[in-house]
Coordinates of C-alpha atoms in Angstrom, one line a residue:
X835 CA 27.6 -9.6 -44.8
X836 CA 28.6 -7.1 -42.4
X837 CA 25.2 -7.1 -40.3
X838 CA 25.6 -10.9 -40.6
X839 CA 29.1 -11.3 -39.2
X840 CA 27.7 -9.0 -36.7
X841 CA 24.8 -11.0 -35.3
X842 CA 27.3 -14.4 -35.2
X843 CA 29.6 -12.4 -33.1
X844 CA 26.3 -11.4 -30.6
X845 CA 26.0 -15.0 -29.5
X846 CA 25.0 -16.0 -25.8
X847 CA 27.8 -18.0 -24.2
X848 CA 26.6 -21.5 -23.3
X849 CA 24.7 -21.9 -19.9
X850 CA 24.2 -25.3 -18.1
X851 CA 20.7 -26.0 -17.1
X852 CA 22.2 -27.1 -13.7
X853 CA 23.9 -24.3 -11.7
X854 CA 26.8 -24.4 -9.5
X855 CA 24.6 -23.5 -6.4
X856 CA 21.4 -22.3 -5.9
X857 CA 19.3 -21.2 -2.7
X858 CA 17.6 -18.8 -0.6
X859 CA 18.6 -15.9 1.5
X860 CA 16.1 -14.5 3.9
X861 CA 16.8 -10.2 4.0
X862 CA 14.9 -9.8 7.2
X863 CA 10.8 -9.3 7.4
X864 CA 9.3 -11.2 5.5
X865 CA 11.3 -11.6 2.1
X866 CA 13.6 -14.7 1.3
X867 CA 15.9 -14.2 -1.9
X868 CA 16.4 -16.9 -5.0
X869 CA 19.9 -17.2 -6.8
X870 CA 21.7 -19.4 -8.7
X871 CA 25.8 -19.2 -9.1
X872 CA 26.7 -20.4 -12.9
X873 CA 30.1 -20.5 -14.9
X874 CA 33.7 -21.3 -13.2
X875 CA 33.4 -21.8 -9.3
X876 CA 36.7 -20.0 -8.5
X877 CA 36.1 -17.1 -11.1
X878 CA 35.7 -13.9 -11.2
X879 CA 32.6 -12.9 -8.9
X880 CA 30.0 -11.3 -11.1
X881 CA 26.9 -9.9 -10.0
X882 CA 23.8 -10.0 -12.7
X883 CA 20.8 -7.1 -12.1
X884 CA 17.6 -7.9 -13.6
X885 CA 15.4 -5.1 -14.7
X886 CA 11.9 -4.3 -14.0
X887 CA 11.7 -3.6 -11.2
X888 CA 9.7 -7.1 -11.3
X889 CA 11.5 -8.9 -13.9
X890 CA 13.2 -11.5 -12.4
X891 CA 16.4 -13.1 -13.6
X892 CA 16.3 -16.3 -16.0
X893 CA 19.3 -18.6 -16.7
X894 CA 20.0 -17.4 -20.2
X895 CA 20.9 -14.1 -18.3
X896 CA 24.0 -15.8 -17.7
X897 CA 24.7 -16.0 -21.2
X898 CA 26.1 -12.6 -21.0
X899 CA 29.3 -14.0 -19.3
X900 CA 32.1 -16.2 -20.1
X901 CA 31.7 -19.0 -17.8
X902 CA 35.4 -20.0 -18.0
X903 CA 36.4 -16.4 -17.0
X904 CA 33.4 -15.6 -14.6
X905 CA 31.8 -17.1 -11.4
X906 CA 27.6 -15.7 -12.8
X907 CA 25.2 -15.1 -9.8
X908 CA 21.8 -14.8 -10.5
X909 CA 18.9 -13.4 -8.0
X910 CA 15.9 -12.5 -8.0
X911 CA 15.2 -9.3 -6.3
X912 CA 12.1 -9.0 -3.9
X913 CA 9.2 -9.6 -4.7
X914 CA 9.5 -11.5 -8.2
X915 CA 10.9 -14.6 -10.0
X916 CA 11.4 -17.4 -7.4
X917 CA 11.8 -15.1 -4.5
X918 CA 9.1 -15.3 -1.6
X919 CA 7.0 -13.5 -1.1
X920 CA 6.3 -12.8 -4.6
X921 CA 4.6 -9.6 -5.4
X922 CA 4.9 -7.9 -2.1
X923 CA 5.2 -4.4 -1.9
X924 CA 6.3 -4.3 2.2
X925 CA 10.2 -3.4 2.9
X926 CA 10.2 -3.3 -0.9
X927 CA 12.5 0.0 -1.8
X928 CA 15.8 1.1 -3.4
X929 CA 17.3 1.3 0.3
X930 CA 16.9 -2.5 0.8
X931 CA 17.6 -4.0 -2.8
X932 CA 20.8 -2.4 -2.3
X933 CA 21.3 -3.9 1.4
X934 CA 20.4 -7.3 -0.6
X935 CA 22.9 -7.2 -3.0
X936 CA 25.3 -6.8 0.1
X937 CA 23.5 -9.5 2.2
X938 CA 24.1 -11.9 -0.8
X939 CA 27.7 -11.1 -1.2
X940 CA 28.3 -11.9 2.3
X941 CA 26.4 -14.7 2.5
X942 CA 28.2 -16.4 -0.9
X943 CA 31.9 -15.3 0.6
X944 CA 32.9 -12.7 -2.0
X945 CA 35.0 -10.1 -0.9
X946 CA 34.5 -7.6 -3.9
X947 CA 32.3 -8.1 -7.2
X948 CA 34.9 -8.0 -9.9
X949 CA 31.5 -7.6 -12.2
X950 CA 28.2 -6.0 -11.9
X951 CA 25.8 -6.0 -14.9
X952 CA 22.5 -4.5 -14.5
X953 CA 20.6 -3.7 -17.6
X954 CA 17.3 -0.6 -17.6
X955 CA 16.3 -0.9 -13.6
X956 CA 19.3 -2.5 -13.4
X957 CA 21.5 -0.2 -14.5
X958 CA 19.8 1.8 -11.3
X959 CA 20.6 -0.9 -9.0
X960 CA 24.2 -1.2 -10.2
X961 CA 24.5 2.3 -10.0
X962 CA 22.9 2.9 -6.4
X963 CA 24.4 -0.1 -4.9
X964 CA 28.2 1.1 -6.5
X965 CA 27.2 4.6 -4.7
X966 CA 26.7 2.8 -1.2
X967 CA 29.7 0.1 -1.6
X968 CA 32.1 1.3 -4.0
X969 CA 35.3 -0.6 -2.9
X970 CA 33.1 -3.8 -3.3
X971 CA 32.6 -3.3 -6.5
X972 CA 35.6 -3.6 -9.3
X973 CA 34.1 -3.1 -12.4
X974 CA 30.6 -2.0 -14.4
X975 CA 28.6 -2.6 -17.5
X976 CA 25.3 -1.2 -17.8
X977 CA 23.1 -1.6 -20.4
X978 CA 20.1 1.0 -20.8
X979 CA 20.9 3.3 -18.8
X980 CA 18.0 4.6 -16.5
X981 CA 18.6 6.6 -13.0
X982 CA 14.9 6.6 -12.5
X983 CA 14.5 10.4 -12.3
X984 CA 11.0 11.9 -12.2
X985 CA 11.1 13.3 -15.9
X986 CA 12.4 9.5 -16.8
X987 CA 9.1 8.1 -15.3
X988 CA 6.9 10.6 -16.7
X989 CA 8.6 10.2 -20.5
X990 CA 6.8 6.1 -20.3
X991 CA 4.0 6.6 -17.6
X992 CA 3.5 10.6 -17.4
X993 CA 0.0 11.7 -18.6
X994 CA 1.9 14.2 -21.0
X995 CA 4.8 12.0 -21.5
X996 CA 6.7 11.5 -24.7
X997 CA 5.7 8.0 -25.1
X998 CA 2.4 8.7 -25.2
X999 CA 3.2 11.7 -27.4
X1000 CA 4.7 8.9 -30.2
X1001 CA 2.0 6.5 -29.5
X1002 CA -1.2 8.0 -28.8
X1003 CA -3.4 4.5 -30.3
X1004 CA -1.4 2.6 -27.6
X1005 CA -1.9 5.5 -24.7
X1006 CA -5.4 5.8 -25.7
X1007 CA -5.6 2.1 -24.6
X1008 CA -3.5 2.5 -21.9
X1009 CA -5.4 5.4 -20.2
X1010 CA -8.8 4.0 -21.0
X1011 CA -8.9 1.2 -18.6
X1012 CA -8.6 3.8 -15.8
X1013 CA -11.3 6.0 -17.4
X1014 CA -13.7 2.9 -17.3
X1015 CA -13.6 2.8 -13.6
X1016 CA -13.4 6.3 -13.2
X1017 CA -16.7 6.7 -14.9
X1018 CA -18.4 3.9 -12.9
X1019 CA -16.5 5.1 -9.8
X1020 CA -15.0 1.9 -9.0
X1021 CA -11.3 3.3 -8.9
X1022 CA -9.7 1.9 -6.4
X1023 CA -9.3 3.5 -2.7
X1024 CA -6.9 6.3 -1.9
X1025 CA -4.0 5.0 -0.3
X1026 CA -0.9 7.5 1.2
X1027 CA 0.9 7.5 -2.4
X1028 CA 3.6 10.7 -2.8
X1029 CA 1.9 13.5 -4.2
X1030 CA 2.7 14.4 -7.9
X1031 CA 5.7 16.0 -6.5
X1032 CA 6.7 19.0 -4.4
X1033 CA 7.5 20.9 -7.5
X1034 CA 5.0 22.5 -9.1
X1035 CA 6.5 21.8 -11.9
X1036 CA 6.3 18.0 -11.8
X1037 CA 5.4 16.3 -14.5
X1038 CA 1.7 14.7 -14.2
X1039 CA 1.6 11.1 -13.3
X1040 CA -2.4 10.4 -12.4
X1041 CA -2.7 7.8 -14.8
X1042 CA 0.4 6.1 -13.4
X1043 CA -1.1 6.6 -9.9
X1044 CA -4.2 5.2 -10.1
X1045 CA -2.4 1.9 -12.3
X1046 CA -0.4 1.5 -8.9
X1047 CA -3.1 1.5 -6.6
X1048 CA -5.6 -0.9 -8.8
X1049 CA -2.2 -3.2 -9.2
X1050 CA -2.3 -3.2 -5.4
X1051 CA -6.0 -4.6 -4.7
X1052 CA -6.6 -8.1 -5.8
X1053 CA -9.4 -9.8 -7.9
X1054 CA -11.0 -8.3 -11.2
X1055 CA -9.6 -4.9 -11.0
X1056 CA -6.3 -6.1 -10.6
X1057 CA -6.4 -7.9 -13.6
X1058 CA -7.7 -5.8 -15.7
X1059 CA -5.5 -3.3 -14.7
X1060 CA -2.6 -6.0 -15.6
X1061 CA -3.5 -6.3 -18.8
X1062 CA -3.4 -2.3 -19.6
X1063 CA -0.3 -2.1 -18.3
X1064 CA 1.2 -4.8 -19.6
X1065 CA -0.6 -3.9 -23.5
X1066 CA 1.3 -0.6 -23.1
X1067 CA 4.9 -1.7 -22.1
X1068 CA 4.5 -4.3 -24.8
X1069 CA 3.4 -1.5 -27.6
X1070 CA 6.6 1.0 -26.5
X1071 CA 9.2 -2.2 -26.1
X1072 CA 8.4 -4.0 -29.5
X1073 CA 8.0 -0.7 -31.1
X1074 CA 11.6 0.1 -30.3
X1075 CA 13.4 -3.1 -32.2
X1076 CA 11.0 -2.1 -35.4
X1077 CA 12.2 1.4 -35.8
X1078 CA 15.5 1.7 -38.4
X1079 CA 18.0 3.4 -37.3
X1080 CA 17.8 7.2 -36.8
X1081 CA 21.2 8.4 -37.8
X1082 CA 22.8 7.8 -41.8
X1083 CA 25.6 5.4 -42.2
X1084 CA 26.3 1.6 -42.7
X1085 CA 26.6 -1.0 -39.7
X1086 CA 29.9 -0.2 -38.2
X1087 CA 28.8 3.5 -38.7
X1088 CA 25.7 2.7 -36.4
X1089 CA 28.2 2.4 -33.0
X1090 CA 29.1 5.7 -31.9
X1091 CA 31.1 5.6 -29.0
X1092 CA 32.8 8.2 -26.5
X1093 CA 36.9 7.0 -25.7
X1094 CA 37.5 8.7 -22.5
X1095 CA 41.5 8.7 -22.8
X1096 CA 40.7 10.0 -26.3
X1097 CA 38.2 12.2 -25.1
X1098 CA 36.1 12.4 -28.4
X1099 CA 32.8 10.4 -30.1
X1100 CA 34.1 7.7 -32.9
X1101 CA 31.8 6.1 -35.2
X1102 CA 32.5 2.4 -35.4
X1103 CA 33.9 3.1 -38.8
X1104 CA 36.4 5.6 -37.3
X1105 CA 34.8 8.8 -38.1
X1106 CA 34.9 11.4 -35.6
X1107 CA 31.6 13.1 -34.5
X1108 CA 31.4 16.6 -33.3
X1109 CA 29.8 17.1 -29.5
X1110 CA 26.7 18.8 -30.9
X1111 CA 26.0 16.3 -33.3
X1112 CA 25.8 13.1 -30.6
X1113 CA 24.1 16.1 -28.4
X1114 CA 21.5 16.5 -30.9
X1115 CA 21.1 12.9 -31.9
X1116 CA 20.6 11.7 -28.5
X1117 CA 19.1 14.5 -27.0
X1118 CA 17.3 17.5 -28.3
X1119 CA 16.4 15.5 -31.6
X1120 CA 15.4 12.6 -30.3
X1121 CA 11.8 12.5 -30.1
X1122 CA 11.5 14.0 -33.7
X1123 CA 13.7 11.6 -35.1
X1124 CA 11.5 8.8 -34.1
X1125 CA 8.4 10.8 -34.5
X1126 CA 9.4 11.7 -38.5
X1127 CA 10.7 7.7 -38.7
X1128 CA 7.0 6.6 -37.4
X1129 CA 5.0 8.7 -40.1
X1130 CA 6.7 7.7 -42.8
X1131 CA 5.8 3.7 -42.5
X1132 CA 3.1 3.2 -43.8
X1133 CA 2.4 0.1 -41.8
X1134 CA 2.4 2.0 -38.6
X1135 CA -1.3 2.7 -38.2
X1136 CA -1.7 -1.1 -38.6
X1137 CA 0.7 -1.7 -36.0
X1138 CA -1.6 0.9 -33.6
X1139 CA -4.8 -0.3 -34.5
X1140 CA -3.3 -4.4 -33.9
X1141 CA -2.0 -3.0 -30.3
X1142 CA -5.1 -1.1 -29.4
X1143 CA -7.4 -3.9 -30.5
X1144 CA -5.3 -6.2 -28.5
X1145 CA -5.8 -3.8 -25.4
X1146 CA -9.3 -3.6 -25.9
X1147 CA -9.8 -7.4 -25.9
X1148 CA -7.7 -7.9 -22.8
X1149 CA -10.2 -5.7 -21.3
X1150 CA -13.1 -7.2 -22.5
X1151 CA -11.6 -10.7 -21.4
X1152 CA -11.2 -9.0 -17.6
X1153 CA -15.3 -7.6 -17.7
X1154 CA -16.2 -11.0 -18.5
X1155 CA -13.8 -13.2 -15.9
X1156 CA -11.6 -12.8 -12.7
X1157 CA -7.9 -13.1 -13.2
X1158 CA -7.9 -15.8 -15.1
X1159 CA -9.4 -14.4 -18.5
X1160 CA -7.2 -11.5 -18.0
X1161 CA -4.0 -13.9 -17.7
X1162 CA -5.3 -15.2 -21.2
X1163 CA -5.5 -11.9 -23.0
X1164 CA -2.2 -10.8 -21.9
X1165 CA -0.3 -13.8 -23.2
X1166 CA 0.8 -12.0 -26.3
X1167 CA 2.2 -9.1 -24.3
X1168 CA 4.3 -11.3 -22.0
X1169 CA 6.6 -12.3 -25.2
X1170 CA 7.6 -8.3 -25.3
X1171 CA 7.4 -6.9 -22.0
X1172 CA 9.7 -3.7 -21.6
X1173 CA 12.3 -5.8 -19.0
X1174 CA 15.1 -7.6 -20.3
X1175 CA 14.2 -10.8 -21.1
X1176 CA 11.6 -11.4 -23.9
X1177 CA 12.4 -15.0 -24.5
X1178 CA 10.6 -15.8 -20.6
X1179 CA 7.5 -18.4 -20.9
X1180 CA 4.5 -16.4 -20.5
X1181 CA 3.3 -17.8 -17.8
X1182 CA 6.3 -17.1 -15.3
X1183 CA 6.1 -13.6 -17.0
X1184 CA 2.1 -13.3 -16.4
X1185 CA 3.5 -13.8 -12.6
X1186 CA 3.2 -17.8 -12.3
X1187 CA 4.6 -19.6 -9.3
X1188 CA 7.0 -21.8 -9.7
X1189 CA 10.6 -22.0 -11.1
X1190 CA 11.4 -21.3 -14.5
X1191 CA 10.3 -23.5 -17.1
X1192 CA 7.6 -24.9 -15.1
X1193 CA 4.4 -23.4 -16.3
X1194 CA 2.5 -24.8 -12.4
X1195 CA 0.2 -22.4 -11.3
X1196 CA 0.5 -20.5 -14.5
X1197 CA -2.2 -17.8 -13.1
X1198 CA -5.7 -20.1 -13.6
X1199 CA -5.8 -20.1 -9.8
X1200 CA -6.6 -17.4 -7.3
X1201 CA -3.4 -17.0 -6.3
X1202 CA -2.1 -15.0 -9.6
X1203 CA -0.2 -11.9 -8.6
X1204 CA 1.5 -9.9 -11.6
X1205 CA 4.9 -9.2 -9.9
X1206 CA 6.4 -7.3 -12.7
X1207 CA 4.0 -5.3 -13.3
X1208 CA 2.9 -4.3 -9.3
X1209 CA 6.6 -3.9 -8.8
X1210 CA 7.2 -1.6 -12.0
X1211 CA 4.0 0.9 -11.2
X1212 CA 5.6 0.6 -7.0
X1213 CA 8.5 2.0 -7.9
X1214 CA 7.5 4.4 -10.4
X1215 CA 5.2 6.4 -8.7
X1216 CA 7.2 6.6 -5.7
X1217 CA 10.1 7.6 -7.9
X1218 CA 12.3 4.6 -6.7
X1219 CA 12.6 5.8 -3.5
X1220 CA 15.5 8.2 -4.4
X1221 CA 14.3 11.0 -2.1
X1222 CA 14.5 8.7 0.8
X1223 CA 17.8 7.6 3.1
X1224 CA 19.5 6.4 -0.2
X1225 CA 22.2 8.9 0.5
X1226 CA 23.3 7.3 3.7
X1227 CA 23.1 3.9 3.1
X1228 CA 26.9 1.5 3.3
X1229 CA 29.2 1.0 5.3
X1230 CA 31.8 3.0 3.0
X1231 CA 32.9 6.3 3.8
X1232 CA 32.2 7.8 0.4
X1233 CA 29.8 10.3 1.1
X1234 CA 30.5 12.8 -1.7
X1235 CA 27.5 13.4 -3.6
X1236 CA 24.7 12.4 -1.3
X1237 CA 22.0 15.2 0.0
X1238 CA 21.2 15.5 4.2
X1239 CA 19.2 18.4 5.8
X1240 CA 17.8 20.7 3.7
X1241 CA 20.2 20.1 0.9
X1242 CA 18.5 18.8 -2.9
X1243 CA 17.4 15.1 -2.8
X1244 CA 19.8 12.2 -3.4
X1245 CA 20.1 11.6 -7.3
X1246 CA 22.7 8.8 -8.7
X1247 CA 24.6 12.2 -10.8
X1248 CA 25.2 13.6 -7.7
X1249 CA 26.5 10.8 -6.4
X1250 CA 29.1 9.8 -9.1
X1251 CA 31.9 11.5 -6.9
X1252 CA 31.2 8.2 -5.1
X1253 CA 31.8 5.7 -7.9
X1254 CA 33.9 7.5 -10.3
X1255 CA 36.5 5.7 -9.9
X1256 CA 35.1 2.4 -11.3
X1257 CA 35.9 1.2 -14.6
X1258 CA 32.8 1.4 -16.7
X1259 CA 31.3 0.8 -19.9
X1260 CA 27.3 2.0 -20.8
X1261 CA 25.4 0.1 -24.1
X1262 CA 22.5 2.0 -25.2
X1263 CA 20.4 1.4 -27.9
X1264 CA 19.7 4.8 -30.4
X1265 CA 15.8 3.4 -30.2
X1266 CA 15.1 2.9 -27.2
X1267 CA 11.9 4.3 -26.4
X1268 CA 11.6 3.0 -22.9
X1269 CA 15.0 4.6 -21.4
X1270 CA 15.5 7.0 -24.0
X1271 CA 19.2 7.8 -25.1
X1272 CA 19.4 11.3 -23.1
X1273 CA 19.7 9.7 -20.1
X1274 CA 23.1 8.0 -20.9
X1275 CA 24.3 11.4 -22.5
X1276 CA 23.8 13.3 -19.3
X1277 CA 25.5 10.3 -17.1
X1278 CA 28.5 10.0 -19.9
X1279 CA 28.6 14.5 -19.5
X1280 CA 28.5 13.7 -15.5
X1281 CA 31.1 11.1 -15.4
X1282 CA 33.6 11.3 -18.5
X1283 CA 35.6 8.6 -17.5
X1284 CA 32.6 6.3 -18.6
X1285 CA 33.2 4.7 -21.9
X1286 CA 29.5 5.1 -23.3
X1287 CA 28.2 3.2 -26.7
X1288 CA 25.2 3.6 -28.5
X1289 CA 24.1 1.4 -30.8
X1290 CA 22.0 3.1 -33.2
X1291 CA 18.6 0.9 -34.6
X1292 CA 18.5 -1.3 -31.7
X1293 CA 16.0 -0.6 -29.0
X1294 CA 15.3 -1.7 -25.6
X1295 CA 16.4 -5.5 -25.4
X1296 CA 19.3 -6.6 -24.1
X1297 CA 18.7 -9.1 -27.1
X1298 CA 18.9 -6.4 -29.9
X1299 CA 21.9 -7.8 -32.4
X1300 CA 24.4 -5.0 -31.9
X1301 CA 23.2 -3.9 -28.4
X1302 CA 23.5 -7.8 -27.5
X1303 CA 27.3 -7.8 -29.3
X1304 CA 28.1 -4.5 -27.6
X1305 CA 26.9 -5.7 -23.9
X1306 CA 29.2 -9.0 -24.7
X1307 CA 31.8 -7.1 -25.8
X1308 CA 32.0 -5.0 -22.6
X1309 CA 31.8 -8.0 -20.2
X1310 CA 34.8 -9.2 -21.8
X1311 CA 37.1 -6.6 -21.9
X1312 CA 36.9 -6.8 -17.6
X1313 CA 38.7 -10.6 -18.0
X1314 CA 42.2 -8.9 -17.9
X1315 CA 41.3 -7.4 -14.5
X1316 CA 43.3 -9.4 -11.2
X1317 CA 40.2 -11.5 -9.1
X1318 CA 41.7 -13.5 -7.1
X1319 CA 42.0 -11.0 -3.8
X1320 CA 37.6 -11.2 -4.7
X1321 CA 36.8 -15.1 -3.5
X1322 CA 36.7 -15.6 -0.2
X1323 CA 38.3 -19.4 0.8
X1324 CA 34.9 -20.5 2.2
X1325 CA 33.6 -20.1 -1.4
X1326 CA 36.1 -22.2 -3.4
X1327 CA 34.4 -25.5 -1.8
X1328 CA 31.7 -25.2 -4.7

């Protein structure tokens, strides 16, 4: 009754099919920005952050929001959804998604988000662009919490990573398509990628590397190389909303959550938790956890076998055709892909032109470009572009935190000084394989004023039932806060 009651209480709001506004920004270069403005046209501003990077934003993002409380805006960041041109990887950084997220404020008339929701990649955005313009933004809720480290890309996409470590069937599948062309010695040309990393310590990233260069050609390759990448993300993402939950206890005792005035971890059931036990739940523990919780199903090696026979047959498909029979064998992928929203039509999310809910193109022509998955690989392998002039970008003169001449490389916990004091509440799921729970641990020990929730047995979707209640929850507990002083005049003509 109780898990019930709790997956009523996880509806979407309702979303109109036709939005308040829509258009087109153009950034500068070449790129031109999609959004859409949904819910109350003189409410609170809130800004929505898709993940990916790649993902693009759909309509039922908006969902998220009350629309009599908030004024939704929707956009697709460069590169992907509806914006133009999609799949380019020119001017496409950290630097200038942030500068786009203050380009579309200004050009929509808002003085100050009094929301920004950015969920996985996301959650970066949010994060980076709250560092650069902290007094335009009033409130946060992330949702997966990722900061895009280099040990956080080498956990999903490192060659020693500890996804690969729980799923070896679906790395094995992963890693093969690249030792195919190795083998024939039709990998694709060197380009003038980062090294593995100035430490010598970094974590190795070659199959990740070569993924982002083959991503970056076009015909055959590229296509195969889609449908590996996409297979994996799909085996890691689904794999997360099967697992049960990793800790004892009922469903209210499955939310822990840190109370900053308290200062002390509640179970949902009111039971306090000692520091070393969320420590070793989220942290050290982790990956044994879910290791012991995959051995003992005995389904699992099904589950392998299904996703590395999958992967094999979308490579197959890709020997045999251009992009077009890879398009095909990825289909089933597409419904899980690791960013945010696994209810998008496969075709938009095999890269299709068009706007949502039109299949058009739907990749059987030569112009097929997989966005999402040349945006993901882009980023990744340059590790978001953290070590570039992230630290000095706004017009604010917050500068605490940031690294210049010699000093360590910019990192979002070194910037919290910037945004610490924004009200904000982090939902992670106690599953999730793809952001995995230690990241939000060390943001919640960096910035204790952030009220942190973990829902443990839900994974990486925003659509999880309790992680789904939990990022609801959150967006309405900013209603009480004063937005009026947020909407510029020019604005309230919608």
């Amino acid at each position: 009754m109780l898990h019930a009651t709790l997956l009523s209480f996880s509806a979407l709001y309702a979303t109109s099919n036709t939005p308040l506004r829509s258009g087109c920004v153009p950034v500068g270069g070449v790129h031109s920005l999609y959004y859409e403005v949904h819910g109350k046209a003189c409410g609170a501003p809130a800004l929505f952050l898709h993940g990916g990077p790649g993902a693009g934003c759909f309509r039922r993002h908006a969902g998220f929001f009350d629309p009599t409380h908030y004024q939704i805006v929707l956009f697709d960041q460069r590169g992907c959804g509806r914006s133009t041109p999609k799949g380019c990887l020119e001017e496409n950084d950290t630097v200038r998604l942030v500068e786009d997220c203050e380009a579309l404020r200004e050009h929509l008339g808002i003085k100050r988000w009094a929301l920004v929701l950015g969920g996985s990649w996301g959650a970066t955005l949010a994060l980076a662009y709250a560092a650069a313009f902290p007094r335009r933004v009033r409130a946060l809720v992330l949702r997966a919490v990722c900061l895009m480290r280099p040990r956080e890309i080498a956990w999903l996409f490192g060659d020693m990573g500890g996804a690969r470590r729980l799923l070896p069937a679906g790395w094995s599948s992963f890693e093969a398509v690249r030792a195919k062309h190795v083998a024939l010695s039709q990998s694709p040309a060197e380009g003038e990628d980062p090294p593995s990393g100035n430490d010598e310590d970094a974590p190795p990233i070659e199959v990740l590397r070569w993924y982002a260069r083959a991503l970056a050609t076009e015909g055959a390759l590229r296509a195969e190389a889609a449908g590996g990448w996409l297979h994996w993300e799909s085996a890691v993402f689904s794999e997360c909303s099967r697992l049960p939950s990793l800790v004892d206890g009922g469903a209210e005792a499955s939310v822990w959550g840190w109370r900053p005035a308290e200062a002390r971890w509640l179970r949902g059931d009111g039971v306090e938790l000692g520091a070393d036990t969320v420590r070793q739940a989220l942290c050290e523990g982790f990956e044994a956890r879910v290791g012991a919780a995959l051995a003992s199903r005995p389904v699992q090696d099904k589950v392998a076998a299904s996703v590395s026979a999958a992967a094999a047959g979308a490579i197959a498909k890709a020997d045999r055709s251009t992009a077009t029979g890879a398009q095909k064998g990825r289909r089933g992928a597409a419904r899980h892909t690791q960013h945010d929203d696994n209810q998008r039509s496969s075709a938009d999310a095999s890269g299709a032109r068009g706007p949502q809910g039109s299949a058009g193109d739907s990749g059987a022509r030569s112009g097929w470009v997989p966005a999402q998955a040349m945006l993901t690989a882009h980023y990744s392998l340059h590790g978001a572009f953290m070590e570039s002039n992230l630290g000095r970008v706004g017009t604010d003169d917050a500068a605490d935190g940031c690294a210049h001449n010699g000093e360590p490389a910019f990192t979002l916990l070194k910037a919290v000084p910037r945004f610490r004091h924004i009200p904000c509440v982090a939902v992670h799921g106690g599953n999730d394989l793809i952001c995995p729970p230690q990241t939000a641990y060390e943001l919640h020990r960096a910035w204790p004023e952030m009220t942190l929730r973990v829902v443990h047995g839900a994974g990486h979707s925003m659509y999880d039932g309790g992680l789904q209640a939990e990022v609801i929850k959150a967006t309405d507990s900013f209603r009480h806060l004063d937005h009026m002083t947020d909407v510029d005049s020019n604005f309230k003509s919608l």
